[in-house]
Short mmCIF file of C-alpha atoms in Angstrom, two decimals:
data_model
loop_
_atom_site.label_atom_id
_atom_site.label_comp_id
_atom_site.label_asym_id
_atom_site.label_seq_id
_atom_site.Cartn_x
_atom_site.Cartn_y
_atom_site.Cartn_z
CA MET A 1 0.00 0.00 0.00
CA ARG A 2 2.76 2.41 1.06
CA GLU A 3 4.75 1.40 -2.00
CA ARG A 4 1.82 2.01 -4.29
CA PHE A 5 1.42 5.46 -2.73
CA HIS A 6 5.01 6.34 -3.54
CA GLU A 7 4.60 5.11 -7.11
CA HIS A 8 1.64 7.45 -7.45
CA LEU A 9 3.60 10.33 -5.92
CA ASP A 10 6.45 9.75 -8.37
CA SER A 11 4.06 9.60 -11.29
CA PHE A 12 2.47 12.86 -10.09
CA ALA A 13 5.87 14.59 -10.05
CA ALA A 14 6.72 13.17 -13.48
CA THR A 15 3.43 14.48 -14.90
CA LEU A 16 4.26 17.95 -13.57
CA ALA A 17 7.59 17.88 -15.39
CA ILE A 18 5.85 16.80 -18.63
CA LEU A 19 3.26 19.55 -18.22
CA CYS A 20 6.00 22.13 -17.76
CA GLU A 21 7.83 20.93 -20.85
CA SER A 22 4.59 21.03 -22.87
CA SER A 23 3.91 24.60 -21.75
CA GLY A 24 7.44 25.52 -22.84
CA THR A 25 6.93 23.91 -26.25
CA ALA A 26 3.58 25.69 -26.62
CA MET A 27 5.19 29.08 -25.98
CA ARG A 28 8.11 28.32 -28.32
CA GLU A 29 5.77 27.37 -31.14
CA ALA A 30 3.38 30.23 -30.38
CA THR A 31 6.30 32.66 -30.70
CA VAL A 32 7.41 31.14 -34.01
CA ALA A 33 3.83 31.28 -35.30
CA LEU A 34 3.61 34.93 -34.19
CA LEU A 35 6.85 35.92 -35.91
CA ARG A 36 5.98 34.06 -39.14
CA ALA A 37 2.21 34.75 -39.15
CA ASP A 38 1.90 30.96 -39.40
CA LEU A 39 -1.78 30.08 -39.05
CA GLU A 40 -1.27 26.32 -39.13
CA LEU A 41 1.27 26.42 -36.30
CA ALA A 42 -0.93 28.80 -34.29
CA GLU A 43 -3.80 26.33 -34.57
CA LYS A 44 -1.54 23.47 -33.54
CA VAL A 45 -0.62 25.42 -30.39
CA ILE A 46 -4.29 26.04 -29.60
CA ASP A 47 -5.02 22.30 -29.95
CA ASP A 48 -1.96 21.32 -27.93
CA VAL A 49 -2.91 23.62 -25.07
CA GLY A 50 -6.34 21.95 -25.01
CA ARG A 51 -4.49 18.71 -24.35
CA ILE A 52 -2.35 20.40 -21.65
CA ASP A 53 -5.62 21.48 -19.96
CA GLN A 54 -6.85 17.89 -19.98
CA LEU A 55 -3.54 16.62 -18.61
CA ALA A 56 -3.63 19.29 -15.89
CA LEU A 57 -7.15 18.30 -14.91
CA GLY A 58 -6.11 14.63 -14.76
CA CYS A 59 -3.10 15.62 -12.67
CA GLU A 60 -5.31 17.34 -10.15
CA GLU A 61 -7.66 14.36 -10.00
CA ASN A 62 -4.59 12.22 -9.46
CA ALA A 63 -3.64 14.38 -6.47
CA PHE A 64 -7.02 13.72 -4.89
CA THR A 65 -6.66 9.99 -5.56
CA LEU A 66 -3.29 10.11 -3.84
CA LEU A 67 -4.81 11.84 -0.86
CA ALA A 68 -7.68 9.37 -0.66
CA LEU A 69 -5.50 6.29 -1.22
CA GLN A 70 -3.60 6.62 2.00
CA ALA A 71 -3.41 9.34 4.61
CA PRO A 72 -0.03 10.80 3.69
CA VAL A 73 2.34 12.23 6.30
CA ALA A 74 2.84 16.00 6.58
CA GLY A 75 5.79 16.29 4.18
CA GLU A 76 4.01 14.29 1.51
CA LEU A 77 0.87 16.35 1.95
CA ARG A 78 2.82 19.53 1.53
CA GLN A 79 4.26 18.10 -1.67
CA ILE A 80 0.85 17.22 -3.06
CA VAL A 81 -0.77 20.53 -2.14
CA GLY A 82 2.24 22.38 -3.54
CA GLY A 83 1.99 20.21 -6.64
CA VAL A 84 -1.62 21.20 -7.14
CA HIS A 85 -0.51 24.86 -7.09
CA ILE A 86 2.22 24.10 -9.58
CA VAL A 87 -0.31 22.43 -11.89
CA ALA A 88 -2.32 25.66 -11.78
CA ASP A 89 0.73 27.80 -12.63
CA ILE A 90 1.81 25.56 -15.49
CA GLY A 91 -1.76 25.43 -16.77
CA ARG A 92 -1.79 29.24 -16.85
CA MET A 93 1.50 29.22 -18.77
CA GLY A 94 -0.15 27.02 -21.39
CA GLY A 95 -3.16 29.34 -21.42
CA LEU A 96 -0.93 32.35 -22.09
CA ALA A 97 0.83 30.55 -24.97
CA ARG A 98 -2.67 29.93 -26.36
CA HIS A 99 -3.44 33.66 -26.06
CA VAL A 100 -0.36 34.44 -28.19
CA ALA A 101 -1.50 31.89 -30.79
CA GLN A 102 -5.02 33.33 -30.78
CA VAL A 103 -3.75 36.83 -31.58
CA THR A 104 -1.77 35.36 -34.51
CA ARG A 105 -4.87 33.56 -35.75
CA ARG A 106 -7.06 36.65 -35.38
CA ARG A 107 -4.78 38.83 -37.53
CA HIS A 108 -3.92 36.19 -40.13
CA PRO A 109 -2.88 36.61 -42.96
CA ASP A 110 -1.54 39.93 -41.64
CA GLN A 111 1.53 40.12 -39.46
CA VAL A 112 0.66 41.09 -35.88
CA LEU A 113 4.04 42.67 -35.20
CA PRO A 114 5.54 45.68 -36.98
CA ASP A 115 9.18 45.15 -37.96
CA ASP A 116 10.56 47.41 -35.24
CA VAL A 117 9.36 45.18 -32.37
CA ARG A 118 9.98 41.71 -33.87
CA THR A 119 13.45 41.32 -32.34
CA GLU A 120 12.10 42.22 -28.91
CA PHE A 121 9.38 39.57 -29.11
CA ALA A 122 11.77 36.95 -30.43
CA GLU A 123 13.90 37.66 -27.36
CA MET A 124 10.97 37.65 -24.94
CA GLY A 125 9.91 34.32 -26.40
CA ARG A 126 13.41 32.91 -26.07
CA VAL A 127 13.71 33.95 -22.41
CA ALA A 128 10.17 32.76 -21.57
CA VAL A 129 10.82 29.32 -23.09
CA ALA A 130 14.16 29.12 -21.26
CA MET A 131 12.31 29.91 -18.03
CA ALA A 132 9.88 27.04 -18.61
CA ALA A 133 12.88 24.75 -19.15
CA THR A 134 14.53 26.01 -15.94
CA ALA A 135 11.30 25.59 -14.00
CA GLY A 136 11.05 22.03 -15.35
CA ASP A 137 14.63 21.32 -14.25
CA VAL A 138 13.99 22.78 -10.81
CA LEU A 139 10.86 20.63 -10.59
CA ALA A 140 12.70 17.49 -11.63
CA GLY A 141 15.81 18.06 -9.50
CA HIS A 142 14.40 20.08 -6.63
CA ASP A 143 17.39 22.39 -6.95
CA PRO A 144 16.62 25.71 -5.23
CA GLU A 145 19.77 27.32 -6.65
CA ARG A 146 18.45 27.27 -10.19
CA ALA A 147 15.13 28.78 -9.08
CA ALA A 148 16.99 32.01 -8.22
CA GLY A 149 17.98 32.33 -11.90
CA LEU A 150 14.29 32.56 -12.76
CA ASP A 151 14.10 35.92 -10.97
CA LEU A 152 16.83 37.35 -13.20
CA ASP A 153 15.07 36.16 -16.35
CA ASP A 154 11.83 37.56 -15.02
CA GLU A 155 13.45 40.97 -14.53
CA ALA A 156 14.81 40.80 -18.10
CA ILE A 157 11.30 40.21 -19.44
CA ASP A 158 9.87 43.02 -17.29
CA GLU A 159 12.50 45.37 -18.74
CA MET A 160 11.70 44.31 -22.30
CA GLN A 161 8.03 44.90 -21.61
CA SER A 162 8.78 48.38 -20.24
CA ARG A 163 10.95 49.26 -23.24
CA LEU A 164 8.17 48.13 -25.58
CA LEU A 165 5.59 50.27 -23.78
CA VAL A 166 7.89 53.30 -23.98
CA HIS A 167 8.48 52.64 -27.68
CA ILE A 168 4.83 52.29 -28.68
CA THR A 169 3.84 55.45 -26.82
CA GLY A 170 6.79 57.45 -28.20
CA PRO A 171 7.06 59.64 -31.30
CA ALA A 172 8.77 56.89 -33.34
CA TRP A 173 5.65 54.69 -33.27
CA GLU A 174 3.88 54.94 -36.61
CA HIS A 175 1.74 51.82 -36.67
CA GLY A 176 -1.42 53.15 -35.07
CA VAL A 177 -3.54 52.13 -32.13
CA GLN A 178 -4.51 48.57 -33.17
CA ALA A 179 -0.88 47.44 -33.47
CA ALA A 180 -0.06 49.20 -30.19
CA ILE A 181 -2.84 47.30 -28.43
CA ASP A 182 -1.72 43.97 -29.87
CA VAL A 183 1.85 44.67 -28.73
CA THR A 184 0.63 45.74 -25.27
CA LEU A 185 -1.40 42.58 -24.71
CA LEU A 186 1.24 40.27 -26.19
CA ALA A 187 3.94 41.79 -23.98
CA ARG A 188 1.65 41.28 -21.00
CA TYR A 189 1.15 37.60 -21.91
CA TYR A 190 4.91 36.99 -21.95
CA GLU A 191 5.32 38.92 -18.71
CA ARG A 192 2.61 36.87 -16.99
CA TYR A 193 4.05 33.65 -18.40
CA ALA A 194 7.41 34.56 -16.82
CA ASP A 195 5.69 35.35 -13.50
CA HIS A 196 4.10 31.91 -13.40
CA ALA A 197 7.45 30.24 -14.18
CA VAL A 198 8.92 32.17 -11.22
CA GLN A 199 6.04 30.95 -9.05
CA VAL A 200 6.76 27.34 -10.01
CA GLY A 201 10.36 27.81 -8.91
CA ARG A 202 9.30 29.45 -5.63
CA ARG A 203 6.85 26.67 -4.91
CA VAL A 204 9.59 24.09 -5.30
CA VAL A 205 11.92 26.09 -3.04
CA TYR A 206 9.13 26.30 -0.51
CA LEU A 207 8.56 22.56 -0.70
CA VAL A 208 12.26 21.82 -0.26
CA THR A 209 13.18 24.39 2.36
CA GLY A 210 9.82 25.13 4.02
CA SER A 211 10.37 28.89 3.65
CA ASN A 212 10.04 31.48 0.93
CA PRO A 213 13.12 32.86 -0.81
CA PRO A 214 13.95 36.39 0.46
CA GLY A 215 11.91 39.17 -1.12
CA SER A 216 9.65 36.79 -2.97
CA GLY A 217 6.43 38.09 -1.47
CA ALA A 218 3.44 35.88 -0.91
CA LEU A 219 3.17 32.69 -2.90
CA ARG A 220 0.25 33.16 -5.20
CA MET B 1 -8.15 16.48 18.63
CA ARG B 2 -10.86 15.85 16.06
CA GLU B 3 -12.81 18.79 17.43
CA ARG B 4 -9.80 21.04 17.24
CA PHE B 5 -9.30 20.00 13.63
CA HIS B 6 -12.85 21.02 12.76
CA GLU B 7 -12.39 24.36 14.51
CA HIS B 8 -9.33 24.96 12.33
CA LEU B 9 -11.21 23.93 9.21
CA ASP B 10 -14.03 26.36 10.07
CA SER B 11 -11.57 29.15 10.71
CA PHE B 12 -9.89 28.39 7.37
CA ALA B 13 -13.23 28.71 5.54
CA ALA B 14 -14.03 31.92 7.43
CA THR B 15 -10.68 33.41 6.44
CA LEU B 16 -11.41 32.62 2.78
CA ALA B 17 -14.69 34.53 3.00
CA ILE B 18 -12.90 37.51 4.59
CA LEU B 19 -10.22 37.42 1.90
CA CYS B 20 -12.89 37.42 -0.81
CA GLU B 21 -14.66 40.38 0.78
CA SER B 22 -11.36 42.28 1.06
CA SER B 23 -10.59 41.66 -2.62
CA GLY B 24 -14.05 42.99 -3.49
CA THR B 25 -13.50 46.11 -1.38
CA ALA B 26 -10.08 46.62 -2.98
CA MET B 27 -11.60 46.54 -6.48
CA ARG B 28 -14.46 48.82 -5.49
CA GLU B 29 -12.07 51.41 -4.07
CA ALA B 30 -9.61 50.97 -6.94
CA THR B 31 -12.42 51.75 -9.40
CA VAL B 32 -13.49 54.83 -7.44
CA ALA B 33 -9.86 56.00 -7.30
CA LEU B 34 -9.56 55.42 -11.05
CA LEU B 35 -12.70 57.38 -11.88
CA ARG B 36 -11.79 60.29 -9.55
CA ALA B 37 -8.01 60.25 -10.13
CA ASP B 38 -7.83 59.96 -6.34
CA LEU B 39 -4.18 59.35 -5.39
CA GLU B 40 -4.84 58.90 -1.68
CA LEU B 41 -7.44 56.21 -2.25
CA ALA B 42 -5.23 54.49 -4.84
CA GLU B 43 -2.44 54.31 -2.26
CA LYS B 44 -4.83 52.97 0.36
CA VAL B 45 -5.78 50.17 -2.05
CA ILE B 46 -2.12 49.34 -2.67
CA ASP B 47 -1.50 49.13 1.10
CA ASP B 48 -4.65 47.10 1.69
CA VAL B 49 -3.70 44.56 -0.97
CA GLY B 50 -0.34 44.14 0.76
CA ARG B 51 -2.30 43.08 3.82
CA ILE B 52 -4.47 40.74 1.72
CA ASP B 53 -1.23 39.11 0.52
CA GLN B 54 -0.11 38.57 4.10
CA LEU B 55 -3.49 37.16 5.06
CA ALA B 56 -3.40 34.83 2.03
CA LEU B 57 0.05 33.61 2.99
CA GLY B 58 -1.12 32.98 6.54
CA CYS B 59 -4.16 31.18 5.19
CA GLU B 60 -1.96 28.84 3.19
CA GLU B 61 0.27 28.18 6.19
CA ASN B 62 -2.88 27.45 8.12
CA ALA B 63 -3.83 24.83 5.51
CA PHE B 64 -0.52 23.07 6.05
CA THR B 65 -1.01 23.21 9.82
CA LEU B 66 -4.42 21.63 9.36
CA LEU B 67 -2.89 18.87 7.28
CA ALA B 68 -0.15 18.23 9.80
CA LEU B 69 -2.44 18.41 12.82
CA GLN B 70 -4.40 15.34 11.99
CA ALA B 71 -4.55 13.16 8.92
CA PRO B 72 -7.84 14.41 7.49
CA VAL B 73 -10.24 12.12 5.65
CA ALA B 74 -10.62 12.36 1.87
CA GLY B 75 -13.50 14.87 1.83
CA GLU B 76 -11.71 17.18 4.25
CA LEU B 77 -8.50 16.95 2.25
CA ARG B 78 -10.35 17.88 -0.90
CA GLN B 79 -11.74 20.88 0.93
CA ILE B 80 -8.32 22.00 2.11
CA VAL B 81 -6.62 21.52 -1.25
CA GLY B 82 -9.52 23.26 -2.98
CA GLY B 83 -9.28 26.02 -0.39
CA VAL B 84 -5.61 26.53 -1.17
CA HIS B 85 -6.59 27.04 -4.83
CA ILE B 86 -9.28 29.49 -3.82
CA VAL B 87 -6.74 31.45 -1.76
CA ALA B 88 -4.63 31.74 -4.90
CA ASP B 89 -7.56 32.99 -7.00
CA ILE B 90 -8.64 35.53 -4.39
CA GLY B 91 -5.04 36.67 -3.99
CA ARG B 92 -4.88 37.30 -7.74
CA MET B 93 -8.11 39.29 -7.54
CA GLY B 94 -6.47 41.52 -4.94
CA GLY B 95 -3.37 41.78 -7.15
CA LEU B 96 -5.48 42.94 -10.09
CA ALA B 97 -7.21 45.60 -7.94
CA ARG B 98 -3.70 46.76 -7.02
CA HIS B 99 -2.81 46.97 -10.74
CA VAL B 100 -5.79 49.28 -11.30
CA ALA B 101 -4.67 51.46 -8.38
CA GLN B 102 -1.09 51.53 -9.68
CA VAL B 103 -2.22 52.86 -13.08
CA THR B 104 -4.16 55.62 -11.27
CA ARG B 105 -1.08 56.48 -9.20
CA ARG B 106 1.20 56.47 -12.26
CA ARG B 107 -0.94 58.99 -14.18
CA HIS B 108 -1.81 61.22 -11.22
CA PRO B 109 -2.75 64.10 -11.27
CA ASP B 110 -4.00 63.32 -14.78
CA GLN B 111 -7.13 61.31 -15.36
CA VAL B 112 -6.33 57.87 -16.81
CA LEU B 113 -9.67 57.55 -18.58
CA PRO B 114 -11.00 59.78 -21.35
CA ASP B 115 -14.63 60.81 -20.80
CA ASP B 116 -16.01 58.49 -23.47
CA VAL B 117 -14.98 55.29 -21.62
CA ARG B 118 -15.69 56.29 -18.01
CA THR B 119 -19.21 54.85 -17.94
CA GLU B 120 -17.92 51.54 -19.28
CA PHE B 121 -15.29 51.26 -16.54
CA ALA B 122 -17.75 52.28 -13.82
CA GLU B 123 -19.94 49.43 -15.05
CA MET B 124 -17.08 46.91 -15.29
CA GLY B 125 -16.09 47.85 -11.75
CA ARG B 126 -19.66 47.45 -10.52
CA VAL B 127 -20.03 43.98 -12.07
CA ALA B 128 -16.56 42.87 -10.91
CA VAL B 129 -17.28 43.89 -7.31
CA ALA B 130 -20.68 42.18 -7.47
CA MET B 131 -18.90 39.02 -8.66
CA ALA B 132 -16.56 39.11 -5.66
CA ALA B 133 -19.61 39.42 -3.41
CA THR B 134 -21.32 36.48 -5.16
CA ALA B 135 -18.15 34.39 -4.92
CA GLY B 136 -17.99 35.21 -1.21
CA ASP B 137 -21.62 34.15 -0.75
CA VAL B 138 -21.02 30.93 -2.68
CA LEU B 139 -17.98 30.30 -0.48
CA ALA B 140 -19.92 30.94 2.71
CA GLY B 141 -23.04 29.03 1.73
CA HIS B 142 -21.65 26.41 -0.63
CA ASP B 143 -24.56 27.14 -2.97
CA PRO B 144 -23.73 25.89 -6.47
CA GLU B 145 -26.78 27.65 -7.95
CA ARG B 146 -25.35 31.10 -7.36
CA ALA B 147 -22.02 30.11 -8.91
CA ALA B 148 -23.78 29.77 -12.28
CA GLY B 149 -24.66 33.49 -12.10
CA LEU B 150 -20.94 34.27 -12.10
CA ASP B 151 -20.69 32.95 -15.66
CA LEU B 152 -23.30 35.45 -16.85
CA ASP B 153 -21.50 38.35 -15.16
CA ASP B 154 -18.24 37.12 -16.64
CA GLU B 155 -19.76 37.19 -20.13
CA ALA B 156 -21.03 40.73 -19.50
CA ILE B 157 -17.51 41.86 -18.61
CA ASP B 158 -16.05 40.08 -21.65
CA GLU B 159 -18.53 41.94 -23.85
CA MET B 160 -17.67 45.29 -22.26
CA GLN B 161 -14.00 44.57 -22.84
CA SER B 162 -14.67 43.71 -26.52
CA ARG B 163 -16.71 46.88 -27.00
CA LEU B 164 -13.91 48.95 -25.47
CA LEU B 165 -11.31 47.38 -27.77
CA VAL B 166 -13.50 48.08 -30.81
CA HIS B 167 -13.99 51.68 -29.64
CA ILE B 168 -10.33 52.48 -29.04
CA THR B 169 -9.27 51.06 -32.40
CA GLY B 170 -12.11 52.80 -34.28
CA PRO B 171 -12.20 56.19 -36.02
CA ALA B 172 -13.95 57.87 -33.06
CA TRP B 173 -10.91 57.40 -30.79
CA GLU B 174 -9.04 60.67 -30.51
CA HIS B 175 -7.00 60.19 -27.35
CA GLY B 176 -3.84 58.67 -28.81
CA VAL B 177 -1.84 55.55 -28.12
CA GLN B 178 -0.99 56.07 -24.42
CA ALA B 179 -4.64 56.33 -23.38
CA ALA B 180 -5.49 53.36 -25.63
CA ILE B 181 -2.84 51.24 -23.89
CA ASP B 182 -4.05 52.24 -20.42
CA VAL B 183 -7.61 51.34 -21.41
CA THR B 184 -6.46 48.03 -22.92
CA LEU B 185 -4.57 46.96 -19.80
CA LEU B 186 -7.24 48.19 -17.40
CA ALA B 187 -9.95 46.32 -19.30
CA ARG B 188 -7.77 43.22 -19.16
CA TYR B 189 -7.38 43.58 -15.36
CA TYR B 190 -11.15 43.66 -14.88
CA GLU B 191 -11.60 40.75 -17.25
CA ARG B 192 -9.01 38.65 -15.38
CA TYR B 193 -10.53 39.64 -12.05
CA ALA B 194 -13.88 38.33 -13.28
CA ASP B 195 -12.23 35.10 -14.48
CA HIS B 196 -10.76 34.46 -11.03
CA ALA B 197 -14.14 35.10 -9.38
CA VAL B 198 -15.63 32.50 -11.75
CA GLN B 199 -12.86 30.08 -10.77
CA VAL B 200 -13.67 30.54 -7.08
CA GLY B 201 -17.29 29.64 -7.82
CA ARG B 202 -16.27 26.60 -9.88
CA ARG B 203 -13.94 25.40 -7.15
CA VAL B 204 -16.75 25.51 -4.63
CA VAL B 205 -19.07 23.64 -7.01
CA TYR B 206 -16.35 21.07 -7.49
CA LEU B 207 -15.89 20.70 -3.75
CA VAL B 208 -19.61 20.28 -3.20
CA THR B 209 -20.54 18.08 -6.15
CA GLY B 210 -17.21 16.45 -7.02
CA SER B 211 -17.62 17.34 -10.69
CA ASN B 212 -17.15 20.40 -12.86
CA PRO B 213 -20.14 22.40 -14.04
CA PRO B 214 -20.89 21.67 -17.74
CA GLY B 215 -18.74 23.54 -20.21
CA SER B 216 -16.48 24.95 -17.56
CA GLY B 217 -13.26 23.55 -18.98
CA ALA B 218 -10.34 22.55 -16.81
CA LEU B 219 -10.10 24.08 -13.37
CA ARG B 220 -7.08 26.26 -13.46
#
C-alpha cells in the first residue's frame, strides 16, 4: 500500500515535469507562429494547449486519488498541495501561450508585429521558453539554486516589456492604435508567463526548504 | 483532537470569505480611485492589498497546519486543497485591484480615462465587485446555484472589454496611443478579475458536487 502510494507520488511529479515541458513547447511554437504569421502552427498550439488542460485536470484528480488512497504524512501532503498549485501555474502558462497563438490567428494573414518590435518579441519568447525549461529542471531536481535564476530572467522580461511600452507610446511609433494594443497585450502575456514560471520555482523552493526565498512576497 | 481539527477547518473557511470580501472592497475602491483620479485612495488600495497578501500567505500556512495536525479524511482533504486554490484565486483578484490602483497612481494628477470610456469602466467595476460578493456568498453558503450566475456576469464583462477594444481602435478614438494602452490593460485587469471570481465559484461547485459544471473547462 505504502509502495503504491510512492509510485503514485512519483508519477504525479513526473506528470508535472511533462506539463511544464509542454507549456514551454507551446510558448516556443506560439512565438514562431507569431513571428511568421503561421496560421497552421498557431492552430496546432491552440489544440496542444487543449491537451495540456486535460492533462492538468487529470493531474489534479490524481492528487485527490493520492490523498484518498492513504493518509499521507505531513511532508508528503505539503508536496501534493504544492503540486496542485504548480499544476495551476503551469496550466496558466499554457493558457498564455494559447493567447499568443489566438492573436496570430485573429490577424492572419496579416503580421501582428511591426518590424521594429519583432526582435524584442523573439527575445521575450526565447527567455520565456528558457524559463519554462529552468522551472522544469527545478521541478525534476528540486534544486533551489536554479530557481533564483528565474528571478533574473523575469526581470529581463519586465525590462523588455517596459521598453516596448515606452516605444509604442513614443514619437517613433507609426503603426497606429490597433498594433499598439496587440503589442501591449502580447507583452503582457509573456510577462505573466514569466511570472508563473517564477512561481513554479518558488513553490519548489518552498517545498524543499519550508520557507520562501527572500523578497519573494506571498506565494500566489 | 478531532474537534480542534474542525475548529481549524471552520476558521480556514471563514478566512477565505474575509479574503474574498477584502478583494471585493479593494476593487471597489480601486475603481473609485480610477474614476476620480484619487491618489490617496489608490495608495490605500495598494497598502490594503499588501495586507491581503499577508493574510493569504497565513491562510496557506494554516492549511498546512491543518494537514499536519491530523490526517484528514478524503472529503476534508479535498476541501483544504480546494481552499488553497481558492486562496490563490482571491489573492490574484487583490493583485489585479492593485494593478488598477497603480495605473491611477502612475498617471496622477492626470485622469487615466477619457470621458467616453468612463461609464464603461464604472460598469465593469460594478459587475466585478458584485462578482466578488457572489463568490464570497457561494464560499460561505456552498450554494452551487449562485455560482452559475458568475458565468453570466463574466460574459457581461467580456462583452464590455470587446466593445472597449472596438472603440479604441475605431475612427472615433481621438486620445492617442498612451490612453489606448491604459484602457487596454485596465480592461484586461477587470476581465481577469472576473475570471478568477468565476474560478472561485467553480472550485466551490467542485468541492460540493465532485464534478465540474458543464462547459467549464479545466479548473485552473
